[in-house]
Amino acid sequence: MLWALIKKDLLHLIRVKRELSTLLVMPAVLIAILGYALGGVMNPEPKPLTAQVAVIREGNVKKELEQFKKDLARSPLSPEERLWVVDKAEHFVPSDILVRKVLQGEKGKRAFAVREISPGERDSVLRDERFAGILTIPKDFDLSLWRSLFLREKSAVSLKLELNESRFLQGQWLKSAVESFREQINRSGAIYRSLELAGSKKLDPDFFAPDPTPSIRGEITTLEGRKPLSSFEYFTVGMSTMFLLHAAAFTARIASEERENRALDRIALAGVPAWRFWAGKWLATFLLALIQLFTLFGYAALAFDVTWKNPASFLVVTFLLAFVAGSLAVFLMALSFRFNTSWVVEIFSTSIVVILGFLGGSFFKMNILSEWLARLGEWIPNGAALTAYLGAMQGASPQDLTNPLTVLAGWAAALLLAAAGLKPERGRVR
């Protein structure tokens, strides 16, 4: 009986040409039009020569300095020597030298535009083609260098530099600056130890602050797969994720029509349990969403050579997005039944879908308007799906897409729970 309910809804779609056009023909046409018309906007040339750099500080300088003071207290140094070392450590903060004097110094600021970000922002910055790379300063970076330089403890710390292939020239500038800093710090440490052996400790506070101690290693990663996206790739994802919302509205509209023409009464009289009716609608939408997505992506692959560097991520996102579509459909049904009107579905399909498409970035990248709006868009279903799909196109693994996938899973569960709370009481279909 469940399959019969699903089959009925899918056959209804085939008979209603207007709905079929909305779900398949219209997005296909828009992909072609927007891809050709806005190709120059999506991939403007020439690219600016200034290298935008994101810096992640995983540690806390104040906490590391406090820990270093505790280490000093356990050292054999005299009180006067400890005071001297603390003074030097307070003036010699390697992470600050790298960020403020190398990258943001008088010469550095001509080449680099630095933005400090939190670890949680890393994934979104990785997808932002404006950035030449991400420099990660690990936890206890400064503490390890202080211990090595002043307490002669053997330690090695690593800076992690991830470079964007599409910003090759700017990436080489950044790589050169970081390597220069590393060499300068290592050289300064050697000079300090030589002076210490010679019995001189009266060093100038700026001794360690030339431009671009201890041993600093560097890990440099080229972000393969972060290729610039073509306008066709972007709008294939943008239109597909937006028009998927119409699939949910289509199923909800069928349910409203069945309620108005008393078809639900006949289903109830036939002894069909309420859960089976609702499950049938959910599954019908799930299958419809898969058919729609695979059809549109297949069309884009044949017509515009839109491919996926990570097919596994593509499949995970697609099936999870279909789950969201099914949950959205039963949620719209529950609202329509609760308020006894089909206007809920009509308002959603005519107005709310467009608003969600705009906020989710289906028409253009929202960071062109506002970073705040771009971050907001990543928290709505189609926006999270767009982010995940673009990542899959650039080779991101499912693990790399944890944030958008979690958002999609959260929406699927929340909409399903909301529908369960709004639907008619147990035992009734309507």
Short mmCIF file of C-alpha atoms in Angstrom, two decimals:
data_model
loop_
_atom_site.label_atom_id
_atom_site.label_comp_id
_atom_site.label_asym_id
_atom_site.label_seq_id
_atom_site.Cartn_x
_atom_site.Cartn_y
_atom_site.Cartn_z
CA MET A 1 0.00 0.00 0.00
CA LEU A 2 2.88 2.36 0.77
CA TRP A 3 4.36 1.90 -2.70
CA ALA A 4 0.94 2.55 -4.24
CA LEU A 5 0.78 5.94 -2.48
CA ILE A 6 4.28 6.82 -3.69
CA LYS A 7 3.56 5.70 -7.24
CA LYS A 8 0.36 7.78 -7.29
CA ASP A 9 2.26 11.00 -6.47
CA LEU A 10 5.02 10.36 -9.02
CA LEU A 11 2.50 9.61 -11.78
CA HIS A 12 0.64 12.78 -10.84
CA LEU A 13 3.81 14.76 -11.56
CA ILE A 14 4.08 13.28 -15.05
CA ARG A 15 0.49 14.27 -15.81
CA VAL A 16 0.91 17.86 -14.59
CA LYS A 17 3.17 19.45 -17.21
CA ARG A 18 3.40 22.78 -15.37
CA GLU A 19 4.96 21.16 -12.31
CA LEU A 20 7.30 19.08 -14.45
CA SER A 21 8.43 22.26 -16.19
CA THR A 22 9.04 24.01 -12.86
CA LEU A 23 11.10 21.17 -11.44
CA LEU A 24 13.22 20.29 -14.48
CA VAL A 25 12.92 22.59 -17.50
CA MET A 26 13.07 25.97 -15.76
CA PRO A 27 16.26 25.31 -13.73
CA ALA A 28 17.93 23.78 -16.81
CA VAL A 29 17.17 26.90 -18.85
CA LEU A 30 18.33 29.23 -16.06
CA ILE A 31 21.61 27.34 -15.70
CA ALA A 32 22.34 27.97 -19.38
CA ILE A 33 21.24 31.62 -19.36
CA LEU A 34 23.01 32.62 -16.14
CA GLY A 35 26.10 30.58 -16.97
CA TYR A 36 26.61 32.40 -20.28
CA ALA A 37 25.45 35.83 -19.11
CA LEU A 38 27.35 36.05 -15.82
CA GLY A 39 30.51 34.14 -16.64
CA GLY A 40 32.61 37.30 -16.42
CA VAL A 41 31.03 38.31 -13.13
CA MET A 42 31.70 34.93 -11.48
CA ASN A 43 35.33 34.81 -12.70
CA PRO A 44 36.50 38.41 -13.07
CA GLU A 45 39.94 39.14 -14.48
CA PRO A 46 42.45 40.34 -13.69
CA LYS A 47 42.72 39.14 -10.10
CA PRO A 48 44.10 41.63 -7.56
CA LEU A 49 47.78 41.18 -6.79
CA THR A 50 47.40 41.82 -3.07
CA ALA A 51 47.53 38.49 -1.25
CA GLN A 52 44.70 38.03 1.22
CA VAL A 53 45.94 35.86 4.07
CA ALA A 54 43.94 34.19 6.83
CA VAL A 55 45.75 33.58 10.13
CA ILE A 56 44.57 31.07 12.73
CA ARG A 57 46.07 31.33 16.22
CA GLU A 58 45.36 28.10 18.05
CA GLY A 59 47.14 29.22 21.21
CA ASN A 60 46.82 32.04 23.74
CA VAL A 61 49.89 34.23 24.26
CA LYS A 62 48.94 35.31 27.80
CA LYS A 63 48.39 31.73 28.97
CA GLU A 64 51.63 30.59 27.33
CA LEU A 65 53.54 33.42 29.03
CA GLU A 66 52.09 32.44 32.41
CA GLN A 67 53.13 28.84 31.81
CA PHE A 68 56.62 30.00 30.82
CA LYS A 69 56.90 31.95 34.09
CA LYS A 70 56.04 28.76 35.98
CA ASP A 71 58.73 26.92 34.03
CA LEU A 72 61.21 29.67 34.94
CA ALA A 73 60.33 29.35 38.61
CA ARG A 74 61.46 25.71 38.49
CA SER A 75 64.67 26.53 36.60
CA PRO A 76 68.12 26.98 38.23
CA LEU A 77 68.28 30.63 37.10
CA SER A 78 68.75 33.33 39.72
CA PRO A 79 65.88 35.76 40.48
CA GLU A 80 67.67 38.53 38.54
CA GLU A 81 68.12 36.27 35.54
CA ARG A 82 64.48 35.23 35.68
CA LEU A 83 63.35 38.86 35.62
CA TRP A 84 65.62 39.50 32.66
CA VAL A 85 64.26 36.48 30.77
CA VAL A 86 60.63 37.43 31.49
CA ASP A 87 61.30 40.95 30.18
CA LYS A 88 62.83 39.55 26.98
CA ALA A 89 59.98 37.05 26.53
CA GLU A 90 57.38 39.79 26.91
CA HIS A 91 59.10 41.78 24.15
CA PHE A 92 59.81 38.75 21.99
CA VAL A 93 56.53 37.07 20.99
CA PRO A 94 57.28 35.12 17.78
CA SER A 95 53.66 34.84 16.66
CA ASP A 96 53.20 38.62 17.01
CA ILE A 97 56.43 39.27 15.12
CA LEU A 98 55.24 37.08 12.26
CA VAL A 99 51.78 38.61 12.02
CA ARG A 100 52.38 42.24 12.98
CA LYS A 101 55.94 42.91 11.80
CA VAL A 102 56.35 40.55 8.85
CA LEU A 103 52.89 40.29 7.32
CA GLN A 104 51.46 43.60 8.58
CA GLY A 105 54.64 45.63 8.81
CA GLU A 106 55.50 48.64 6.67
CA LYS A 107 56.63 46.44 3.77
CA GLY A 108 54.34 43.50 4.44
CA LYS A 109 51.09 45.45 4.29
CA ARG A 110 51.85 46.41 0.68
CA ALA A 111 51.71 42.75 -0.30
CA PHE A 112 49.41 41.15 2.27
CA ALA A 113 45.93 41.85 3.61
CA VAL A 114 45.79 39.85 6.83
CA ARG A 115 42.61 38.64 8.50
CA GLU A 116 42.76 36.70 11.76
CA ILE A 117 40.07 34.01 11.92
CA SER A 118 38.93 31.36 14.38
CA PRO A 119 39.49 27.64 13.66
CA GLY A 120 35.75 27.31 13.03
CA GLU A 121 35.97 29.72 10.08
CA ARG A 122 38.67 27.68 8.33
CA ASP A 123 36.33 25.71 6.05
CA SER A 124 34.52 28.78 4.74
CA VAL A 125 37.84 30.57 4.07
CA LEU A 126 39.15 27.51 2.23
CA ARG A 127 36.29 27.93 -0.22
CA ASP A 128 36.88 31.66 -0.64
CA GLU A 129 38.97 32.16 -3.77
CA ARG A 130 40.08 35.63 -2.65
CA PHE A 131 42.50 34.15 -0.09
CA ALA A 132 46.00 33.14 -1.15
CA GLY A 133 46.37 30.86 1.84
CA ILE A 134 45.80 30.07 5.49
CA LEU A 135 48.62 30.29 8.03
CA THR A 136 48.00 28.26 11.19
CA ILE A 137 50.07 29.11 14.28
CA PRO A 138 49.76 26.05 16.55
CA LYS A 139 49.09 25.98 20.26
CA ASP A 140 52.20 26.52 22.44
CA PHE A 141 54.13 27.95 19.48
CA ASP A 142 55.52 30.88 21.50
CA LEU A 143 55.97 28.75 24.63
CA SER A 144 58.06 26.16 22.76
CA LEU A 145 60.32 28.84 21.31
CA TRP A 146 60.79 30.53 24.70
CA ARG A 147 61.69 27.20 26.31
CA SER A 148 64.15 26.38 23.55
CA LEU A 149 65.75 29.82 23.47
CA PHE A 150 65.93 30.73 27.17
CA LEU A 151 65.85 27.35 28.95
CA ARG A 152 67.78 25.31 26.35
CA GLU A 153 64.99 22.74 26.10
CA LYS A 154 64.89 20.81 22.86
CA SER A 155 61.65 21.47 21.05
CA ALA A 156 60.47 21.86 17.50
CA VAL A 157 57.31 23.64 16.43
CA SER A 158 55.63 23.66 13.04
CA LEU A 159 53.84 26.41 11.20
CA LYS A 160 51.18 25.15 8.81
CA LEU A 161 50.71 27.05 5.57
CA GLU A 162 47.95 26.03 3.15
CA LEU A 163 48.19 27.67 -0.27
CA ASN A 164 45.47 28.25 -2.84
CA GLU A 165 46.44 26.93 -6.28
CA SER A 166 44.36 29.55 -8.06
CA ARG A 167 46.44 32.32 -6.38
CA PHE A 168 49.82 30.89 -7.31
CA LEU A 169 51.78 34.18 -7.46
CA GLN A 170 50.38 35.55 -4.19
CA GLY A 171 50.89 32.15 -2.60
CA GLN A 172 54.58 32.22 -3.47
CA TRP A 173 54.89 35.65 -1.84
CA LEU A 174 53.33 34.29 1.33
CA LYS A 175 55.49 31.18 1.28
CA SER A 176 58.62 33.30 0.85
CA ALA A 177 57.66 35.59 3.76
CA VAL A 178 57.03 32.67 6.13
CA GLU A 179 60.28 30.93 5.16
CA SER A 180 62.18 34.19 5.63
CA PHE A 181 60.67 34.55 9.12
CA ARG A 182 61.61 30.99 10.00
CA GLU A 183 65.22 31.48 8.89
CA GLN A 184 65.49 34.79 10.75
CA ILE A 185 64.18 33.30 14.00
CA ASN A 186 66.56 30.34 13.77
CA ARG A 187 69.46 32.69 13.02
CA SER A 188 68.51 34.99 15.91
CA GLY A 189 68.46 32.03 18.27
CA ALA A 190 71.96 31.04 17.22
CA ILE A 191 73.22 34.61 17.76
CA TYR A 192 71.62 34.74 21.21
CA ARG A 193 73.29 31.51 22.29
CA SER A 194 76.66 32.79 21.03
CA LEU A 195 76.30 35.99 23.04
CA GLU A 196 75.18 34.03 26.09
CA LEU A 197 78.31 31.89 25.89
CA ALA A 198 80.34 35.09 25.65
CA GLY A 199 78.74 36.28 28.89
CA SER A 200 76.66 39.10 27.40
CA LYS A 201 73.00 39.39 28.39
CA LYS A 202 72.49 43.09 27.87
CA LEU A 203 70.63 42.73 24.61
CA ASP A 204 68.52 45.44 23.06
CA PRO A 205 64.74 44.68 23.40
CA ASP A 206 64.38 44.90 19.62
CA PHE A 207 67.18 42.41 19.03
CA PHE A 208 64.77 39.73 17.84
CA ALA A 209 62.52 42.00 15.83
CA PRO A 210 64.18 42.51 12.45
CA ASP A 211 62.15 41.78 9.38
CA PRO A 212 61.91 38.87 7.56
CA THR A 213 64.98 30.21 18.19
CA PRO A 214 64.99 27.15 18.49
CA SER A 215 64.08 25.18 15.45
CA ILE A 216 60.97 26.07 13.48
CA ARG A 217 59.73 23.63 10.92
CA GLY A 218 57.23 24.55 8.26
CA GLU A 219 54.48 22.46 6.75
CA ILE A 220 53.29 23.84 3.42
CA THR A 221 50.24 22.36 1.76
CA THR A 222 48.95 23.25 -1.68
CA LEU A 223 45.18 23.05 -1.67
CA GLU A 224 44.71 20.91 -4.73
CA GLY A 225 41.10 20.96 -5.84
CA ARG A 226 40.51 24.57 -4.94
CA LYS A 227 40.27 25.33 -8.62
CA PRO A 228 38.22 28.38 -9.56
CA LEU A 229 34.63 27.40 -10.26
CA SER A 230 33.11 28.26 -13.60
CA SER A 231 29.82 30.12 -13.79
CA PHE A 232 28.14 26.96 -15.10
CA GLU A 233 29.34 24.94 -12.12
CA TYR A 234 28.16 27.57 -9.69
CA PHE A 235 24.71 28.08 -11.21
CA THR A 236 24.17 24.34 -11.68
CA VAL A 237 24.40 23.98 -7.93
CA GLY A 238 22.59 27.25 -7.20
CA MET A 239 19.56 26.52 -9.37
CA SER A 240 19.37 22.85 -8.37
CA THR A 241 19.35 23.58 -4.64
CA MET A 242 16.75 26.33 -5.01
CA PHE A 243 14.36 24.46 -7.30
CA LEU A 244 14.59 21.42 -5.04
CA LEU A 245 12.40 23.42 -2.65
CA HIS A 246 9.67 23.31 -5.30
CA ALA A 247 9.72 19.50 -5.12
CA ALA A 248 8.71 19.69 -1.46
CA ALA A 249 6.02 22.24 -2.29
CA PHE A 250 4.70 20.00 -5.08
CA THR A 251 4.08 17.05 -2.74
CA ALA A 252 2.51 19.32 -0.12
CA ARG A 253 0.24 20.82 -2.79
CA ILE A 254 -0.95 17.33 -3.82
CA ALA A 255 -1.78 16.57 -0.19
CA SER A 256 -3.77 19.83 0.11
CA GLU A 257 -5.73 18.98 -3.03
CA GLU A 258 -6.46 15.50 -1.68
CA ARG A 259 -7.72 17.01 1.54
CA GLU A 260 -9.99 19.48 -0.30
CA ASN A 261 -11.51 16.91 -2.68
CA ARG A 262 -12.10 14.40 0.15
CA ALA A 263 -9.58 11.90 -1.19
CA LEU A 264 -8.11 11.66 2.30
CA ASP A 265 -11.47 10.59 3.66
CA ARG A 266 -11.57 7.74 1.20
CA ILE A 267 -8.02 6.74 2.12
CA ALA A 268 -8.97 6.75 5.80
CA LEU A 269 -12.11 4.67 5.13
CA ALA A 270 -9.93 2.15 3.32
CA GLY A 271 -8.18 1.56 6.63
CA VAL A 272 -4.87 3.18 5.72
CA PRO A 273 -3.01 4.15 8.91
CA ALA A 274 -2.09 7.80 9.22
CA TRP A 275 1.62 7.05 9.54
CA ARG A 276 1.58 5.21 6.22
CA PHE A 277 0.03 8.19 4.43
CA TRP A 278 2.60 10.61 5.87
CA ALA A 279 5.48 8.19 5.25
CA GLY A 280 4.31 7.81 1.66
CA LYS A 281 4.47 11.57 1.13
CA TRP A 282 7.92 11.75 2.69
CA LEU A 283 9.26 8.91 0.53
CA ALA A 284 7.61 10.27 -2.62
CA THR A 285 9.34 13.62 -2.07
CA PHE A 286 12.64 11.91 -1.27
CA LEU A 287 12.54 9.97 -4.56
CA LEU A 288 11.33 13.00 -6.50
CA ALA A 289 14.22 15.06 -5.12
CA LEU A 290 16.75 12.40 -6.16
CA ILE A 291 15.27 12.21 -9.66
CA GLN A 292 15.34 16.00 -9.98
CA LEU A 293 18.92 16.39 -8.72
CA PHE A 294 20.41 13.55 -10.76
CA THR A 295 18.59 14.77 -13.88
CA LEU A 296 19.84 18.35 -13.53
CA PHE A 297 23.40 17.35 -12.68
CA GLY A 298 23.43 14.85 -15.55
CA TYR A 299 22.23 17.56 -17.93
CA ALA A 300 24.93 19.96 -16.67
CA ALA A 301 27.63 17.30 -17.07
CA LEU A 302 26.68 16.63 -20.68
CA ALA A 303 26.00 20.23 -21.72
CA PHE A 304 28.58 22.22 -19.73
CA ASP A 305 31.15 19.63 -18.55
CA VAL A 306 30.22 20.08 -14.89
CA THR A 307 32.09 17.36 -12.96
CA TRP A 308 32.73 16.38 -9.34
CA LYS A 309 36.24 15.90 -8.00
CA ASN A 310 34.86 13.95 -5.03
CA PRO A 311 31.90 11.75 -6.08
CA ALA A 312 31.54 10.34 -2.55
CA SER A 313 30.90 13.82 -1.14
CA PHE A 314 28.49 14.52 -3.98
CA LEU A 315 26.42 11.43 -3.16
CA VAL A 316 26.39 12.14 0.58
CA VAL A 317 25.19 15.71 0.02
CA THR A 318 22.58 14.62 -2.54
CA PHE A 319 20.97 11.97 -0.36
CA LEU A 320 21.05 14.21 2.72
CA LEU A 321 19.47 17.05 0.73
CA ALA A 322 16.74 14.66 -0.45
CA PHE A 323 16.09 13.85 3.22
CA VAL A 324 15.62 17.56 3.88
CA ALA A 325 13.20 17.82 0.96
CA GLY A 326 11.09 14.98 2.35
CA SER A 327 10.98 16.54 5.81
CA LEU A 328 10.13 19.95 4.36
CA ALA A 329 7.24 18.44 2.38
CA VAL A 330 5.59 16.84 5.42
CA PHE A 331 6.18 20.03 7.42
CA LEU A 332 4.34 22.10 4.79
CA MET A 333 1.58 19.48 4.76
CA ALA A 334 1.25 19.67 8.54
CA LEU A 335 1.02 23.47 8.43
CA SER A 336 -1.57 23.33 5.67
CA PHE A 337 -3.68 20.78 7.55
CA ARG A 338 -3.34 22.61 10.87
CA PHE A 339 -4.54 25.94 9.45
CA ASN A 340 -6.94 24.27 7.02
CA THR A 341 -5.69 26.23 4.00
CA SER A 342 -3.56 25.64 0.92
CA TRP A 343 -2.26 29.21 1.04
CA VAL A 344 0.65 28.04 3.20
CA VAL A 345 2.02 26.01 0.29
CA GLU A 346 1.32 28.75 -2.27
CA ILE A 347 3.09 31.43 -0.23
CA PHE A 348 6.06 29.13 0.23
CA SER A 349 6.39 28.24 -3.47
CA THR A 350 5.87 31.79 -4.79
CA SER A 351 7.68 33.94 -2.23
CA ILE A 352 9.66 32.05 0.39
CA VAL A 353 11.50 29.91 -2.18
CA VAL A 354 12.81 33.05 -3.89
CA ILE A 355 13.91 34.56 -0.57
CA LEU A 356 15.68 31.36 0.44
CA GLY A 357 17.30 31.18 -3.00
CA PHE A 358 18.58 34.74 -2.61
CA LEU A 359 19.94 34.21 0.92
CA GLY A 360 21.39 30.82 0.02
CA GLY A 361 23.47 32.28 -2.81
CA SER A 362 21.64 30.68 -5.73
CA PHE A 363 21.79 33.87 -7.83
CA PHE A 364 25.26 35.14 -6.89
CA LYS A 365 27.85 34.81 -4.15
CA MET A 366 26.45 36.57 -1.09
CA ASN A 367 29.86 37.72 0.14
CA ILE A 368 29.74 40.25 -2.71
CA LEU A 369 27.04 42.04 -0.69
CA SER A 370 27.90 41.18 2.88
CA GLU A 371 29.99 38.66 4.80
CA TRP A 372 27.22 38.59 7.41
CA LEU A 373 24.61 37.61 4.82
CA ALA A 374 26.98 34.98 3.42
CA ARG A 375 27.36 33.39 6.86
CA LEU A 376 23.59 33.54 7.39
CA GLY A 377 23.04 31.79 4.06
CA GLU A 378 25.17 28.85 5.18
CA TRP A 379 22.64 28.12 7.94
CA ILE A 380 19.60 27.64 5.70
CA PRO A 381 19.02 24.30 3.91
CA ASN A 382 19.70 25.33 0.31
CA GLY A 383 22.63 27.54 1.35
CA ALA A 384 24.26 24.72 3.32
CA ALA A 385 23.69 22.38 0.38
CA LEU A 386 25.25 24.89 -2.03
CA THR A 387 28.30 25.21 0.22
CA ALA A 388 28.67 21.44 0.46
CA TYR A 389 28.20 20.87 -3.28
CA LEU A 390 30.79 23.51 -4.19
CA GLY A 391 33.20 21.86 -1.78
CA ALA A 392 32.57 18.47 -3.42
CA MET A 393 33.26 20.02 -6.83
CA GLN A 394 36.62 21.22 -5.54
CA GLY A 395 37.55 17.83 -4.06
CA ALA A 396 36.49 18.21 -0.41
CA SER A 397 35.86 14.95 1.44
CA PRO A 398 32.75 14.35 3.58
CA GLN A 399 34.92 14.97 6.65
CA ASP A 400 35.86 18.38 5.26
CA LEU A 401 32.17 19.20 4.82
CA THR A 402 31.15 18.43 8.40
CA ASN A 403 29.65 21.88 9.04
CA PRO A 404 27.24 22.10 6.06
CA LEU A 405 26.32 18.42 6.36
CA THR A 406 25.51 18.91 10.03
CA VAL A 407 23.29 21.87 9.13
CA LEU A 408 21.42 19.74 6.57
CA ALA A 409 20.97 16.87 9.02
CA GLY A 410 19.74 19.32 11.65
CA TRP A 411 17.15 20.80 9.29
CA ALA A 412 15.95 17.34 8.23
CA ALA A 413 15.42 16.30 11.85
CA ALA A 414 13.94 19.63 12.99
CA LEU A 415 11.40 19.81 10.15
CA LEU A 416 10.36 16.20 10.71
CA LEU A 417 9.86 16.77 14.44
CA ALA A 418 7.93 19.99 13.78
CA ALA A 419 5.68 18.15 11.33
CA ALA A 420 5.04 15.42 13.91
CA GLY A 421 3.97 18.07 16.40
CA LEU A 422 1.66 19.88 13.98
CA LYS A 423 -0.03 16.97 12.20
CA PRO A 424 -3.52 15.81 13.25
CA GLU A 425 -3.87 13.52 16.24
CA ARG A 426 -2.99 9.85 16.06
CA GLY A 427 -5.28 7.62 14.09
CA ARG A 428 -6.41 10.29 11.68
CA VAL A 429 -5.05 11.04 8.24
CA ARG A 430 -6.42 14.58 8.17
#
